[in-house]
Each structure stands twice: as C-alpha cells, then as structure tokens.
N, CA, C and O atoms as a Tinker XYZ file with bonds, in Angstrom:
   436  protein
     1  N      4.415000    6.961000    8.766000    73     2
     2  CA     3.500000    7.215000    7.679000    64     1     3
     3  C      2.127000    6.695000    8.090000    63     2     4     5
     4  O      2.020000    5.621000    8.682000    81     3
     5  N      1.162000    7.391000    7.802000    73     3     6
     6  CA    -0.491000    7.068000    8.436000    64     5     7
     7  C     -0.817000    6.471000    7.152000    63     6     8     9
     8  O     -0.359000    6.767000    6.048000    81     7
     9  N     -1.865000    5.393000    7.526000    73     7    10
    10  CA    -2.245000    4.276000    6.681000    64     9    11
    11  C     -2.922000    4.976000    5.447000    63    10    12    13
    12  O     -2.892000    4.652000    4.260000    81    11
    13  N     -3.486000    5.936000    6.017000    73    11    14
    14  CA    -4.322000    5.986000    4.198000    64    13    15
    15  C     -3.280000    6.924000    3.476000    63    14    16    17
    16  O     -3.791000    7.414000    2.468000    81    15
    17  N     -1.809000    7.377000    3.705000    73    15    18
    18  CA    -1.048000    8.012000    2.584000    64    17    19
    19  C     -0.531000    6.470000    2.252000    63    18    20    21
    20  O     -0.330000    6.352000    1.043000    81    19
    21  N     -0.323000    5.540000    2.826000    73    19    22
    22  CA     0.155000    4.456000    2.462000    64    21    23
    23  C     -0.792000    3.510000    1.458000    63    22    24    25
    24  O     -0.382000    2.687000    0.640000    81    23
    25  N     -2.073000    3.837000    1.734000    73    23    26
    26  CA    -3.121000    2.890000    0.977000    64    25    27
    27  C     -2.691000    3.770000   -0.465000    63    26    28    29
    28  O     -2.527000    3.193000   -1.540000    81    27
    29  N     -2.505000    5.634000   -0.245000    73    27    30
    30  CA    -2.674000    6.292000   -1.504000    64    29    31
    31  C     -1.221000    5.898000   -2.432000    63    30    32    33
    32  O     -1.036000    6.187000   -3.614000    81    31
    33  N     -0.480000    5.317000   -1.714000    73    31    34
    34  CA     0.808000    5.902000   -2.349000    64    33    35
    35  C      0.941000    4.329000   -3.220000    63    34    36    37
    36  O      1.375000    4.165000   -4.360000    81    35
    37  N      0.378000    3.209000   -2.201000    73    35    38
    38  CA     0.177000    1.898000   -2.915000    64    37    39
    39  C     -0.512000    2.222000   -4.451000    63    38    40    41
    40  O     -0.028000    2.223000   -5.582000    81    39
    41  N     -2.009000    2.521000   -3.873000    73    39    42
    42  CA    -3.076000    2.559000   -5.203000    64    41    43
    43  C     -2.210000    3.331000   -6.543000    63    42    44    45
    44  O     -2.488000    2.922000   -7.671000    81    43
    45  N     -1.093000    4.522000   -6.388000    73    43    46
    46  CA    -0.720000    5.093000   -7.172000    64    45    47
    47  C      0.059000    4.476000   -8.058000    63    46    48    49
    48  O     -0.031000    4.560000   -9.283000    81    47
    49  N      1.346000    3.434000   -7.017000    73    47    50
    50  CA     1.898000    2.424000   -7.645000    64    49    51
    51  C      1.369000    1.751000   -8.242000    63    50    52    53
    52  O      2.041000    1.466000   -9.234000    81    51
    53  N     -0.102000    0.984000   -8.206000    73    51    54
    54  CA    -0.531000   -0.150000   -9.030000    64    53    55
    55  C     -1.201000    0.164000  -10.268000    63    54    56    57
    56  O     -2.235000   -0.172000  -10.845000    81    55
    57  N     -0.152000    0.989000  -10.472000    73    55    58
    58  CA    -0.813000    0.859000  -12.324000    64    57    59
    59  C      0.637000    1.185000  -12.906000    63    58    60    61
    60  O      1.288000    2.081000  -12.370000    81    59
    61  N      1.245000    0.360000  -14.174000    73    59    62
    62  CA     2.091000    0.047000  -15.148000    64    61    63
    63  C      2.747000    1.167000  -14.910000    63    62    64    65
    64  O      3.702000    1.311000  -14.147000    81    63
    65  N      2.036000    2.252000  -15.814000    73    63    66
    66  CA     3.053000    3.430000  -16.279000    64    65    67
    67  C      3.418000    4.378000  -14.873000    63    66    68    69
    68  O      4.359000    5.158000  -14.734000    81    67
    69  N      2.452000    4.065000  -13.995000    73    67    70
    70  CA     2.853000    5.073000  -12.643000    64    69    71
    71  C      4.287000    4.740000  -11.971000    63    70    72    73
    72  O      5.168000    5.488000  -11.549000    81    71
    73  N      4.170000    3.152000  -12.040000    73    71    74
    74  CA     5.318000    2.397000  -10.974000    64    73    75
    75  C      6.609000    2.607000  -11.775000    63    74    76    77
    76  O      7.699000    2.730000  -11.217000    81    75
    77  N      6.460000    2.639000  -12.983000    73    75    78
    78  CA     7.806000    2.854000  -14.021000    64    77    79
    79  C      8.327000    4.092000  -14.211000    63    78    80    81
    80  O      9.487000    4.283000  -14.578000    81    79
    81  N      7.275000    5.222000  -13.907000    73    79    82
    82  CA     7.731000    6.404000  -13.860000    64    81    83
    83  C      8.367000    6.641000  -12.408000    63    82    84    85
    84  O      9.459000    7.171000  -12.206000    81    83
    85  N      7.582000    6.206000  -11.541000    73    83    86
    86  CA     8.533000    6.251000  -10.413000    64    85    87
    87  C      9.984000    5.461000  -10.142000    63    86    88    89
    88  O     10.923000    5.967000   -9.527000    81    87
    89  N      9.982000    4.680000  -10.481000    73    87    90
    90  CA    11.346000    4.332000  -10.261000    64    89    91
    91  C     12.069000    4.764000  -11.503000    63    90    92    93
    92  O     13.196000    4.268000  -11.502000    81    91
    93  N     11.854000    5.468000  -12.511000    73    91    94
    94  CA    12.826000    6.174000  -13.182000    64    93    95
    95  C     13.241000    7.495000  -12.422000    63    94    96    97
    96  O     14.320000    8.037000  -12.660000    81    95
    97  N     12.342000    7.993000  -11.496000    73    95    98
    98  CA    12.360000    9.079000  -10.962000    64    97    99
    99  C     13.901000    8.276000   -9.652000    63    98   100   101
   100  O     15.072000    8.648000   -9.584000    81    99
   101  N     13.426000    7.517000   -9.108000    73    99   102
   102  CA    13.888000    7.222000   -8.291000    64   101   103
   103  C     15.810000    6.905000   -8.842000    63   102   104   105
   104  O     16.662000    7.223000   -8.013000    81   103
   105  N     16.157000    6.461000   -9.848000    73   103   106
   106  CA    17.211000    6.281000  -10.709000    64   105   107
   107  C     17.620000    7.273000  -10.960000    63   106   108   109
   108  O     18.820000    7.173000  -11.213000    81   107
   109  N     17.208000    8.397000  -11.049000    73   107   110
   110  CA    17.179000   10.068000  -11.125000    64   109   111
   111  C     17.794000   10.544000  -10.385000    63   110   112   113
   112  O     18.598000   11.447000  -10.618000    81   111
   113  N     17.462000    9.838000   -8.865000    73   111   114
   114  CA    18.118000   10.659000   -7.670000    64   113   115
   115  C     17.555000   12.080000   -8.125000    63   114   116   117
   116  O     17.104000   12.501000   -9.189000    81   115
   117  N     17.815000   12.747000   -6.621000    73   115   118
   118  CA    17.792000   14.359000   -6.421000    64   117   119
   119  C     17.626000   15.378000   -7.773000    63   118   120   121
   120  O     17.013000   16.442000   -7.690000    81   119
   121  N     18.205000   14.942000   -8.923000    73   119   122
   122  CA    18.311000   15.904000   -9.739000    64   121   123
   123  C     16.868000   15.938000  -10.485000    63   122   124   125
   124  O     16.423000   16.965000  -10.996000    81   123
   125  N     16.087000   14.498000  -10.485000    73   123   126
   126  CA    14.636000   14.513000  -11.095000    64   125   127
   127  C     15.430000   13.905000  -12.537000    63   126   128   129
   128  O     16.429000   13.337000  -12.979000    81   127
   129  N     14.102000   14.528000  -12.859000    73   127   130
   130  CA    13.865000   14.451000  -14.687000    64   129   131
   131  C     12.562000   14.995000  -15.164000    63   130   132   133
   132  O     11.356000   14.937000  -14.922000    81   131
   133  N     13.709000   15.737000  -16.234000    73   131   134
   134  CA    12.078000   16.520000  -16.675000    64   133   135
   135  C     10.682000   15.869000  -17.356000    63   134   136   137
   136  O     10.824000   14.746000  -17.838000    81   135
   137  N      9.405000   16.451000  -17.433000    73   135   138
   138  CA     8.479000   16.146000  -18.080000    64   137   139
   139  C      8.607000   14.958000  -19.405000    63   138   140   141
   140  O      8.311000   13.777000  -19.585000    81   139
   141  N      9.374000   16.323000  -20.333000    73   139   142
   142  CA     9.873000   15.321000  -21.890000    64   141   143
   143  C     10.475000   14.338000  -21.529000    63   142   144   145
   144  O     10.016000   13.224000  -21.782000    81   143
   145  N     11.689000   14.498000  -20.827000    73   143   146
   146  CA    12.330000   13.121000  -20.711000    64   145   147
   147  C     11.651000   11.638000  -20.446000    63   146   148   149
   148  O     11.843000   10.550000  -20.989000    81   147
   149  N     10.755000   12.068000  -19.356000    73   147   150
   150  CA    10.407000   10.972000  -18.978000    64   149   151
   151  C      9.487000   10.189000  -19.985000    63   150   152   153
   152  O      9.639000    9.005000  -20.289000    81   151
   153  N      8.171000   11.322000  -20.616000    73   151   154
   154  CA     7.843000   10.937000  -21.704000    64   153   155
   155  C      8.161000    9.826000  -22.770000    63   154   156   157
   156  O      7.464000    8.912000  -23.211000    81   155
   157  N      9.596000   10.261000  -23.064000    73   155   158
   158  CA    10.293000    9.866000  -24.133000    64   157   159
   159  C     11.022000    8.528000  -24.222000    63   158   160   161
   160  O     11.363000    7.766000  -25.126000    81   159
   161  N     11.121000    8.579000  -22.740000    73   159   162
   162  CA    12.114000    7.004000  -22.022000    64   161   163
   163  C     10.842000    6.167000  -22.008000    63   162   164   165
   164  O     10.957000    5.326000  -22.899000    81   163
   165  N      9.631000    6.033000  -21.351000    73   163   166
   166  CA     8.438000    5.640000  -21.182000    64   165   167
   167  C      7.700000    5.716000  -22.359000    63   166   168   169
   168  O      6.547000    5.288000  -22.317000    81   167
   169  N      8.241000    6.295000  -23.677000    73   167   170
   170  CA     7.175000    6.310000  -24.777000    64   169   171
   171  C      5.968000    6.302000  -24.629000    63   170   172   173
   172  O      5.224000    5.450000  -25.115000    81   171
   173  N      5.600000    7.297000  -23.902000    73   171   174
   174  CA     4.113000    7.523000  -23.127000    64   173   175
   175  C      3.877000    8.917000  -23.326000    63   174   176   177
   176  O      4.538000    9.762000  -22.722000    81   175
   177  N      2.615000    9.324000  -24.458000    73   175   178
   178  CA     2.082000   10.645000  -24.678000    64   177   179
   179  C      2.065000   11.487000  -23.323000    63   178   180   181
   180  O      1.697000   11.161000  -22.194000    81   179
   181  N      2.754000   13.053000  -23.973000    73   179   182
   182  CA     2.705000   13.573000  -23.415000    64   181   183
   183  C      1.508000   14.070000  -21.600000    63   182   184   185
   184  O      1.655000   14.178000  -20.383000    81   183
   185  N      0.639000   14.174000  -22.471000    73   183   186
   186  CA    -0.951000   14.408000  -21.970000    64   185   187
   187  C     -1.345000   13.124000  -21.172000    63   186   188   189
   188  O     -2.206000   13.493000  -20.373000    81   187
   189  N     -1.105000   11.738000  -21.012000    73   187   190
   190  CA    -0.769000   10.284000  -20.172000    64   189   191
   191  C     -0.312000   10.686000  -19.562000    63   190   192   193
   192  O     -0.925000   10.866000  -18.510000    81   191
   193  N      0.848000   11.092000  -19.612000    73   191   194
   194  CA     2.423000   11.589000  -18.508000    64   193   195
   195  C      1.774000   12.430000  -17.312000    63   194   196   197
   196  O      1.545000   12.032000  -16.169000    81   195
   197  N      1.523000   13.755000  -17.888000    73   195   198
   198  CA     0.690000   14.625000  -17.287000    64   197   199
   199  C     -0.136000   13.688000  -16.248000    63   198   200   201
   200  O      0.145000   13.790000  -15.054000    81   199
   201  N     -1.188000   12.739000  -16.677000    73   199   202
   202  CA    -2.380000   12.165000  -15.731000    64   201   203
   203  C     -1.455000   11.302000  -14.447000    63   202   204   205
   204  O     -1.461000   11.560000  -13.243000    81   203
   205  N     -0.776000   10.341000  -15.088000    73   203   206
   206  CA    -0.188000    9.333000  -13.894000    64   205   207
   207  C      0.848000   10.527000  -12.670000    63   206   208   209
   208  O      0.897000   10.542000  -11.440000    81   207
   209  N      1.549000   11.403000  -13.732000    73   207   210
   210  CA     2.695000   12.092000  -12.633000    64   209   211
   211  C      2.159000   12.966000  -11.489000    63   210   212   213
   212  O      2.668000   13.214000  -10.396000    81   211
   213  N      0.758000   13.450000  -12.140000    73   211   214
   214  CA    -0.022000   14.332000  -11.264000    64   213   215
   215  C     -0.815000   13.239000   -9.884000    63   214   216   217
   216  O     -1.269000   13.621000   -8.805000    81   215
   217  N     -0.738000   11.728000  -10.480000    73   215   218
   218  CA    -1.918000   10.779000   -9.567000    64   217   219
   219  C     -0.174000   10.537000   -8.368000    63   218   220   221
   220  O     -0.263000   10.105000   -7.218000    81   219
   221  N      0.876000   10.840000   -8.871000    73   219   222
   222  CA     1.985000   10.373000   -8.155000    64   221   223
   223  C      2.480000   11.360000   -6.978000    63   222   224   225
   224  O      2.660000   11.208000   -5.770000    81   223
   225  N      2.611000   12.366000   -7.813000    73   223   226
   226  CA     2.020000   13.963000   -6.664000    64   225   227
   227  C      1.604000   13.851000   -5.943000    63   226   228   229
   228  O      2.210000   13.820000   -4.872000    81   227
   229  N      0.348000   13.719000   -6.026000    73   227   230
   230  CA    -0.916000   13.595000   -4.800000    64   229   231
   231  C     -1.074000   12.667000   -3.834000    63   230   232   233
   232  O     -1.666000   13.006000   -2.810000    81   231
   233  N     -0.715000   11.699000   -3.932000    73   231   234
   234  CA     0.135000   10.482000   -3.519000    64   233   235
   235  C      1.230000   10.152000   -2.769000    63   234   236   237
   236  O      1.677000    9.151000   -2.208000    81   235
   237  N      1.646000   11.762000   -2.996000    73   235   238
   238  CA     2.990000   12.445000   -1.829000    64   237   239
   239  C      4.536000   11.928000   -2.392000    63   238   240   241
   240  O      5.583000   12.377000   -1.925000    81   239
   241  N      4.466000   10.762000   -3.627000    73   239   242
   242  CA     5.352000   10.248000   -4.014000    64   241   243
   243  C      6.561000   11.211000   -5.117000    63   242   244   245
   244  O      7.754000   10.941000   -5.259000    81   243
   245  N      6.231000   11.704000   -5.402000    73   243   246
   246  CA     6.574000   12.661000   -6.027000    64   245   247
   247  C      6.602000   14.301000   -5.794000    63   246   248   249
   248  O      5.625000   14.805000   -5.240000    81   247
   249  N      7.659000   15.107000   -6.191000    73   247   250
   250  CA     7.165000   16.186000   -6.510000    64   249   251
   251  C      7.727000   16.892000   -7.658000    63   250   252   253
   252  O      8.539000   16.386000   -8.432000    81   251
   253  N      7.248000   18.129000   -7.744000    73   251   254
   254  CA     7.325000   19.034000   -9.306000    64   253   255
   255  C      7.573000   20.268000   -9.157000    63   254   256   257
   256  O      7.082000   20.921000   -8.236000    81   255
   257  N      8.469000   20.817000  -10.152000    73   255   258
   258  CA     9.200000   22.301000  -10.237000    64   257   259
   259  C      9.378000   22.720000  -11.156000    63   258   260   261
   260  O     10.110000   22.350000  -12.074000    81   259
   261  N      8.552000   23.800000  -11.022000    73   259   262
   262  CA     8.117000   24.406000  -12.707000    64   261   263
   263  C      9.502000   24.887000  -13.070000    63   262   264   265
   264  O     10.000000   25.549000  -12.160000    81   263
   265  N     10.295000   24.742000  -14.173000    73   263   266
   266  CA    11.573000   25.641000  -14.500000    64   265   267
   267  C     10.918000   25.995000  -15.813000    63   266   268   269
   268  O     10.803000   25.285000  -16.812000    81   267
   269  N     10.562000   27.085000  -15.636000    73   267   270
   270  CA    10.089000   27.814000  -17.015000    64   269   271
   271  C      9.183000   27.005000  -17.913000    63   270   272   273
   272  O      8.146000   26.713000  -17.318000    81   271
   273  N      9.226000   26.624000  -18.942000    73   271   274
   274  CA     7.623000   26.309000  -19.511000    64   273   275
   275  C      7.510000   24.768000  -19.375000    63   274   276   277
   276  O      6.606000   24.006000  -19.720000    81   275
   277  N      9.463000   24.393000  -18.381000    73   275   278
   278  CA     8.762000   22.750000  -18.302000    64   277   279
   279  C      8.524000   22.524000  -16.578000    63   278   280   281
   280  O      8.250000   23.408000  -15.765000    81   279
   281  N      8.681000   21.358000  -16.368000    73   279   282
   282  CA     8.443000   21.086000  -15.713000    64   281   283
   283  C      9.768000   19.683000  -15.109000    63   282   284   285
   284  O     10.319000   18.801000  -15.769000    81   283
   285  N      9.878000   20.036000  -13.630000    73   283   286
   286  CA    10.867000   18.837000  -13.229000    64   285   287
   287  C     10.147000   17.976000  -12.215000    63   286   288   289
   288  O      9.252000   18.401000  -11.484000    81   287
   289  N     10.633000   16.648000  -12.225000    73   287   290
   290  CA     9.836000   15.845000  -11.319000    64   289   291
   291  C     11.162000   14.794000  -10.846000    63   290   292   293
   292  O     12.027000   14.215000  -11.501000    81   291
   293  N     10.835000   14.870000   -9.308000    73   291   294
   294  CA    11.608000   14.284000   -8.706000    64   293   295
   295  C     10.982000   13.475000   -7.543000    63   294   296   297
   296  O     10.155000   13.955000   -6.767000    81   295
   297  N     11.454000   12.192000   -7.491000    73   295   298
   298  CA    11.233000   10.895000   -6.377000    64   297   299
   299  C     11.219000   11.848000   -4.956000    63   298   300   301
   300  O     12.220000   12.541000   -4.775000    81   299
   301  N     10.120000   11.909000   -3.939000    73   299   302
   302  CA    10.252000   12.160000   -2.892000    64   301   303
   303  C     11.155000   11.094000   -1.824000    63   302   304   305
   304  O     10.299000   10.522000   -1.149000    81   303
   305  N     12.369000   10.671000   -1.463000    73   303   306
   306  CA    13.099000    9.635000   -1.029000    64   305   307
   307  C     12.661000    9.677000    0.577000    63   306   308   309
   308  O     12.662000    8.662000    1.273000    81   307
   309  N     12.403000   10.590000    0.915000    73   307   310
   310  CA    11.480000   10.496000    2.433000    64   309   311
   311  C     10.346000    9.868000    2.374000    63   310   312   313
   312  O     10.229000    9.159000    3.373000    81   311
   313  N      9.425000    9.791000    1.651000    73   311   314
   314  CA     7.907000    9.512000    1.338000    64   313   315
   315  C      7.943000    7.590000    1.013000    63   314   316   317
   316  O      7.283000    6.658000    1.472000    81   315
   317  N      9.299000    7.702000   -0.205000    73   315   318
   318  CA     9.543000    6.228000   -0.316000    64   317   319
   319  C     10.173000    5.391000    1.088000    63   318   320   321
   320  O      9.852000    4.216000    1.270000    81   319
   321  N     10.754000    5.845000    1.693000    73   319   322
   322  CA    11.462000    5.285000    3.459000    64   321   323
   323  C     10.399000    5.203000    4.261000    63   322   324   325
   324  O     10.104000    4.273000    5.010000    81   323
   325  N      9.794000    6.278000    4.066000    73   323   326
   326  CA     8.371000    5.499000    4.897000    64   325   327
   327  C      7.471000    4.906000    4.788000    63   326   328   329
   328  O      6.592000    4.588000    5.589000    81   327
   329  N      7.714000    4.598000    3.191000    73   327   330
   330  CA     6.562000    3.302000    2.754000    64   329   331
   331  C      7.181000    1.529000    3.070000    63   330   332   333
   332  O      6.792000    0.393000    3.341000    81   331
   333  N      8.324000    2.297000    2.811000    73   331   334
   334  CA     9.166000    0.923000    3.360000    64   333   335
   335  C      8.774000    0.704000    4.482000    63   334   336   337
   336  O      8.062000   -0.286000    4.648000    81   335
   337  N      9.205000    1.790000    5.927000    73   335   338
   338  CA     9.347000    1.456000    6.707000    64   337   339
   339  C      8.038000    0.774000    7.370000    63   338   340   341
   340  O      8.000000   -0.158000    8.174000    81   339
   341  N      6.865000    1.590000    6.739000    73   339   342
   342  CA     5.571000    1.013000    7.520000    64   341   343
   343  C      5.474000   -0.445000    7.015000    63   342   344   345
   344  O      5.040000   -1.246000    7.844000    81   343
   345  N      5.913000   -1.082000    5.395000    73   343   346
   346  CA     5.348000   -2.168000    5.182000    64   345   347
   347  C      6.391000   -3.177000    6.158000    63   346   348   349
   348  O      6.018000   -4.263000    6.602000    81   347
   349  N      7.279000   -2.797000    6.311000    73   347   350
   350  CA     8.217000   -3.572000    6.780000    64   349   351
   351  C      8.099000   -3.229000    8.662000    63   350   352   353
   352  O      9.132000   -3.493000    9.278000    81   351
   353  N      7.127000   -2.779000    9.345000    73   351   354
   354  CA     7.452000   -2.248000   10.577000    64   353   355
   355  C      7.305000   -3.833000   11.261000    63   354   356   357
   356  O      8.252000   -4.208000   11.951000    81   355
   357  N      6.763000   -4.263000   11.176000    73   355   358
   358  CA     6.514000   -5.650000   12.324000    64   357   359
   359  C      7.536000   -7.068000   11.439000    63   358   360   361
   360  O      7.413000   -8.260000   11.721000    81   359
   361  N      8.414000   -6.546000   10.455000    73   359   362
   362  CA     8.874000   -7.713000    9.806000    64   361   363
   363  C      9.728000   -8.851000   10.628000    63   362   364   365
   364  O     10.782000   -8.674000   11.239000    81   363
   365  N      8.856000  -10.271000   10.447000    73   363   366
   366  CA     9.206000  -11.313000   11.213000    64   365   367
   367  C      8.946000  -11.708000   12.537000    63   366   368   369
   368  O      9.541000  -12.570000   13.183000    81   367
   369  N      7.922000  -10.938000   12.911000    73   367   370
   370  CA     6.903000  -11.006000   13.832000    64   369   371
   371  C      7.593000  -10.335000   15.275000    63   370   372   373
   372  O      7.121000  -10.496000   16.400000    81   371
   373  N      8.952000   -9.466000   14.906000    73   371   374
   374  CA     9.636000   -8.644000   15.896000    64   373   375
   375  C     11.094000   -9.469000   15.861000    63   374   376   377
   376  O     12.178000   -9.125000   16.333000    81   375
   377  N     10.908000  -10.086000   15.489000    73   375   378
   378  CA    12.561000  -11.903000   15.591000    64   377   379
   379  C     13.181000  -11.556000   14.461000    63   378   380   381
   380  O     13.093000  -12.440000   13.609000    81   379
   381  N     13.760000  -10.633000   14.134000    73   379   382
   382  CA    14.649000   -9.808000   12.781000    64   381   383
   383  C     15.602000  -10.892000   12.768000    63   382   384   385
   384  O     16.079000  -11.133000   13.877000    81   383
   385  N     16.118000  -11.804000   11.560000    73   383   386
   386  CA    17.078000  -12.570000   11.084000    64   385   387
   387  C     17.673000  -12.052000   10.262000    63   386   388   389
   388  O     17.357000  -10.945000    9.828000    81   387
   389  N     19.014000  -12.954000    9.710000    73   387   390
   390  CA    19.808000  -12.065000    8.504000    64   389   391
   391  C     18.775000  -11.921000    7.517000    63   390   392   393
   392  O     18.798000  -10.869000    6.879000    81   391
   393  N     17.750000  -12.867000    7.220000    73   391   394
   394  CA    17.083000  -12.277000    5.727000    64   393   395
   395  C     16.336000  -11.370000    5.627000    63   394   396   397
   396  O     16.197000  -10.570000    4.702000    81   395
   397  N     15.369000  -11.537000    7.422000    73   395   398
   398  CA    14.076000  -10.665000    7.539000    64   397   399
   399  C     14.694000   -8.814000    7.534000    63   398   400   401
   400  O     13.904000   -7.907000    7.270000    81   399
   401  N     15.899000   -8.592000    7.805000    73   399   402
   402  CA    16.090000   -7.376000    8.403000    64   401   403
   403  C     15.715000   -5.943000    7.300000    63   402   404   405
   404  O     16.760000   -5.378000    6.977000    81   403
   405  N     15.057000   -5.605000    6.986000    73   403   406
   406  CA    14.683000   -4.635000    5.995000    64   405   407
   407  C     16.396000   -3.162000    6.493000    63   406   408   409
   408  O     16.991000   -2.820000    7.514000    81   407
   409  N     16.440000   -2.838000    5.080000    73   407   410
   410  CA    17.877000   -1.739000    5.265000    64   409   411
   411  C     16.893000   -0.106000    6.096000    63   410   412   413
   412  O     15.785000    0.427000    6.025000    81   411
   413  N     17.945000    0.045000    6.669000    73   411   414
   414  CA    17.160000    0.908000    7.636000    64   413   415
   415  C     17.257000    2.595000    6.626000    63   414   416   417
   416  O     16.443000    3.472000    6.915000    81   415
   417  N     18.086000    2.795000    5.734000    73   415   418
   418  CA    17.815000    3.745000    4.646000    64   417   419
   419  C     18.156000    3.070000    3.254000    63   418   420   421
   420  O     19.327000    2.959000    2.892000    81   419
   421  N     17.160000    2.649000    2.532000    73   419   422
   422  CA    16.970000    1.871000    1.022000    64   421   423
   423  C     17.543000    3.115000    0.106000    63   422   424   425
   424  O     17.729000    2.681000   -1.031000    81   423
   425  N     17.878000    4.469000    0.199000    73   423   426
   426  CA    18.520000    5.248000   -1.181000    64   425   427
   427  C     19.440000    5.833000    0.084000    63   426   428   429
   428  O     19.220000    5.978000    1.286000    81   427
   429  N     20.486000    6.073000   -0.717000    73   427   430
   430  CA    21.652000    6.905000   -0.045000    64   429   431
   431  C     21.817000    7.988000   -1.035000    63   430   432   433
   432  O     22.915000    8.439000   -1.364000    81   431
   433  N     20.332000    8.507000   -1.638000    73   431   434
   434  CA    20.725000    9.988000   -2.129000    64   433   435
   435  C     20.847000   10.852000   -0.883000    63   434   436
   436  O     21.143000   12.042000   -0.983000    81   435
C-alpha cells in the first residue's frame, strides 16, 4: 500500500461515525450492509451516512453496489490487510517476538 492511500484511509478513519461505520461493515463480512441499515444501527441521518460512506469510498476502504434504489456497502478486506500490513511492516525493529508478531491475514472472510 503507497503512503498517501494510507495517510487517506487513516484521515477517513479519524472521525467517530466513519470508524464505526467501518467496522460494522467489517462485522458484515462479504455480504455488506445496506445504506438503511447502517443508518439505523448508527442512528445517523440518512444524508450524514451518505457524507462519511462516500469519504470511506474514496479512501479505497469501502465499496458500493447499487441494488435498485438502495444501495450496498461492503468492507474492502484487501484494502484493510494492507493497512495493517504497512503499519505493522518494520514491527519490532525486524526481531518479531510472540507479542510483536502482527497475524499475517487479520479477517478470514
């Protein structure tokens, strides 16, 4: 992963409702969750939803599939492995111990 999708995908995370929508996405696994749903779990106006899921998109963290007038959104699990992997690439200064060792795939969707 090249540093500035990593700076983007950070900046996207650091705001409340973005990081919560993503890891609901991520709890989702493969199948997503639609627009409303997420809305509704997040008690977060529609038209909010819309702003953060679209800043999560772009961000590469996410993606979206129109099924007729809604919309599905699902955790990109490649995009998240390589955010891992870059923050974690030099972990422990190369001297990997039982604690330092980051999991070499974090979702087994």
């Amino acid at each position: 992963m090249e540093t500035l999708n990593v700076i983007a995908a950070l900046t996207a995370l650091g705001h409340a409702t973005r990081l919560a929508a993503f890891r609901l996405l991520v709890e989702a696994g493969p199948a997503g969750r639609m627009a409303g749903d997420i809305a509704t779990v997040l008690q977060v106006a529609p038209a909010t939803l819309s702003f953060h899921l679209k800043e999560l998109v772009q961000a590469g963290l996410v993606e979206n599939e129109n099924q007729g007038r809604h919309v599905c959104y699902r955790a990109d699990f490649s995009a998240m492995t390589g955010l891992i992997q870059y923050l974690t690439h030099n972990c422990c200064a190369g001297s990997p111990g039982e604690q330092c060792t980051p999991p070499r795939n974090p979702c087994s969707c």
